Tab-separated table of C-alpha atoms in Angstrom:
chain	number	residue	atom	x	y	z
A	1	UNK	CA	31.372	77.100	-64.323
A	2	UNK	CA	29.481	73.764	-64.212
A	3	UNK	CA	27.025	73.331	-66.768
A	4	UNK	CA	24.796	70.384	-67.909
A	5	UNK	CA	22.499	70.901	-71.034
A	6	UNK	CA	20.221	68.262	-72.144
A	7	UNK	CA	18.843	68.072	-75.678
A	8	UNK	CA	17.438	65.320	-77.736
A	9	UNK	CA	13.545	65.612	-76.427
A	10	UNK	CA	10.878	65.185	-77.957
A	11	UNK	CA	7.484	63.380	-79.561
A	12	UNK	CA	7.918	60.110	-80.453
A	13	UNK	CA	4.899	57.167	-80.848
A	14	UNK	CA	5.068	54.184	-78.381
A	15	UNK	CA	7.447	51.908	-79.775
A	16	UNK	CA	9.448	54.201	-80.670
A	17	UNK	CA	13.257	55.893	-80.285
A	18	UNK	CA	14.657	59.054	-79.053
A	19	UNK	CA	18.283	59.364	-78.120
A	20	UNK	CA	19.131	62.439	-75.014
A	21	UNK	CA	22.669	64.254	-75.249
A	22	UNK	CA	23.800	65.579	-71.913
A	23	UNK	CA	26.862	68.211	-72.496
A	24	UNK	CA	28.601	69.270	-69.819
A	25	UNK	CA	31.116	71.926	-69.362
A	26	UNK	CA	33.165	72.766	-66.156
A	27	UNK	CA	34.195	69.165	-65.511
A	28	UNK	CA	35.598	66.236	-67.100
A	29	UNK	CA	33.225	62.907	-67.693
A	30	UNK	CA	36.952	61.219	-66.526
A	31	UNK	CA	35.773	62.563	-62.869
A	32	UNK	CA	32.056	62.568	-62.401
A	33	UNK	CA	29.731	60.292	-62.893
A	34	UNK	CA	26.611	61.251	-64.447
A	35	UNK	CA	22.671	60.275	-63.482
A	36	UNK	CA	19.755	60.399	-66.023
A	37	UNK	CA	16.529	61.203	-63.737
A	38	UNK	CA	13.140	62.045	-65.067
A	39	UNK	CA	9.753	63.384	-63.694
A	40	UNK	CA	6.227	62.833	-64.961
A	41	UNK	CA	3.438	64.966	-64.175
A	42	UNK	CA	2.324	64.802	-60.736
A	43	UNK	CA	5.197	62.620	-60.004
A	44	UNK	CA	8.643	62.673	-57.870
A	45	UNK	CA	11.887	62.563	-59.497
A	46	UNK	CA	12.758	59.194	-59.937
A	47	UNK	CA	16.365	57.788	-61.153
A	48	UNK	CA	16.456	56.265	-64.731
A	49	UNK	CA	20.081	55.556	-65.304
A	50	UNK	CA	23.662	56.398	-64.229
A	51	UNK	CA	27.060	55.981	-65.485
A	52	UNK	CA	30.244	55.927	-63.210
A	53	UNK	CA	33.421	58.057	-64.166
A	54	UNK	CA	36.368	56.225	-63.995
A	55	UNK	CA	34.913	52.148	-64.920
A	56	UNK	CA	31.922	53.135	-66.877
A	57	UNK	CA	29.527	50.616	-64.477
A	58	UNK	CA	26.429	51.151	-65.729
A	59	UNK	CA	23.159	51.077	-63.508
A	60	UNK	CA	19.320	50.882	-65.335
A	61	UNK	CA	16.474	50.886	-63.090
A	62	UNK	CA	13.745	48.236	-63.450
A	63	UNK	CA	11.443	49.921	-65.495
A	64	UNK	CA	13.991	50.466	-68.267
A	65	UNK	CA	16.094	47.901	-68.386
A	66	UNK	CA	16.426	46.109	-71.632
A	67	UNK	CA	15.281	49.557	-73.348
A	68	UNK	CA	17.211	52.151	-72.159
A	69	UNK	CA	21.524	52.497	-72.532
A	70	UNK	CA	23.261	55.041	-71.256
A	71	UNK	CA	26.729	55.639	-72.660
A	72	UNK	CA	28.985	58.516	-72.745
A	73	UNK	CA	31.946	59.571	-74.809
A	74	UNK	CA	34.608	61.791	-73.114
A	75	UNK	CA	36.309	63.332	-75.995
A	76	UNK	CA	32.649	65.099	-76.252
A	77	UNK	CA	32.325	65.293	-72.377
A	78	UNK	CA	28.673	64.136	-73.470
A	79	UNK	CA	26.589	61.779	-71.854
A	80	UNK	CA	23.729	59.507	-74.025
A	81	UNK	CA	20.731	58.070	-73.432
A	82	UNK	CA	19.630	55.943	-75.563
A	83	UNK	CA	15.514	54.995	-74.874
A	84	UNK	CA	13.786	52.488	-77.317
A	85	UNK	CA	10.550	50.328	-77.316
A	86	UNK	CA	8.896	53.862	-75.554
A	87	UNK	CA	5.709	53.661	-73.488
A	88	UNK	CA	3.488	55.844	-72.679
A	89	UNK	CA	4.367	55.839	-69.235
A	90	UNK	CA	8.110	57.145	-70.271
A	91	UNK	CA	6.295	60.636	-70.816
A	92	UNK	CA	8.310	62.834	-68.210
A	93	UNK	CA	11.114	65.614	-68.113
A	94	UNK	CA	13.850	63.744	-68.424
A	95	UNK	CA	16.986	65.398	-66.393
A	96	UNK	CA	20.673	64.646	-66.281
A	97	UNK	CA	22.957	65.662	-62.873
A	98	UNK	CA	26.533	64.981	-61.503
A	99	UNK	CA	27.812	63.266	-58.886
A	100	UNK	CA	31.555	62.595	-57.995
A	101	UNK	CA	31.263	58.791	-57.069
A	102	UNK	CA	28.454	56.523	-58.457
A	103	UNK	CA	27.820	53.156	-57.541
A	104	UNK	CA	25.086	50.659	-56.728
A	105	UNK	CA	24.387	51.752	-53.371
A	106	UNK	CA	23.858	55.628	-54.315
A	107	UNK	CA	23.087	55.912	-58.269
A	108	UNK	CA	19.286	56.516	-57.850
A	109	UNK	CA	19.159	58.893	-54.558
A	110	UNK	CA	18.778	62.678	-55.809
A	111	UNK	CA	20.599	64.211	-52.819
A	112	UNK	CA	23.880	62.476	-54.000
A	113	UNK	CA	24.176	64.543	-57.247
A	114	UNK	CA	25.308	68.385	-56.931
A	115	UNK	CA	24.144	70.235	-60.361
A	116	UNK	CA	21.733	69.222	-62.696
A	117	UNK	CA	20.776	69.933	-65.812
A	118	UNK	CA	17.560	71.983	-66.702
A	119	UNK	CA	15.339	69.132	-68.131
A	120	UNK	CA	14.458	67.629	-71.560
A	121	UNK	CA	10.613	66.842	-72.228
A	122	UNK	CA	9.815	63.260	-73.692
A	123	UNK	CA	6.424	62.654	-74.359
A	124	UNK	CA	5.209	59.264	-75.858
A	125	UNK	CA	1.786	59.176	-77.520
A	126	UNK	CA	0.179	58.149	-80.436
């Protein structure tokens, strides 16, 4: 049974750090690639960051590039996201999904992944 659990969320000041865990279960990290997505209030679900399975390429979007890292470790099937220098506008649930083959042409569109996770709240304010 596939299964993604996110954990990690929570309050945090701007300027500040939070680091997301995605577990999975069901599936090996050595064979999916894995997409952080998040969604603000009154807002679509928009792609943050994804990791590929087998190379690791890594793929940030605009607005968090130079803050954000994703990395993953396999031996924990776990996925991170690491978010620093938080803004305000970073306030969303923040939701991780699988997809089989991730690359720079696909990484951001929703309809590519197949199970997702069922969300992790960030909310930046002072």
């Amino acid at each position: 049974q596939v299964q993604l659990v996110e954990s990690g969320g929570g309050l945090v000041q701007p300027g500040g750090s939070l680091r997301l865990s995605c577990a999975a279960s069901g599936f090996t990290l050595d064979r999916y690639g894995i997409g952080w997505f998040r969604q603000g209030p009154g807002e679509e679900r928009e792609g943050v960051s994804s990791i590929s399975a087998r190379n690791g390429n890594k793929y940030y979007a605009d607005s968090v590039k130079g803050r954000f890292t994703i990395s993953k470790d396999n031996a924990r099937n776990t996925v991170y996201l690491q978010m620093s220098s938080l803004k305000p506008e970073d306030t969303a649930v923040y939701y991780c999904a699988r997809a089989r083959a991730i690359d720079g042409s696909n990484w951001y569109r929703r309809g590519w992944y197949d199970y997702w996770g069922q969300g992790a709240q960030v909310t930046v304010d002072s």
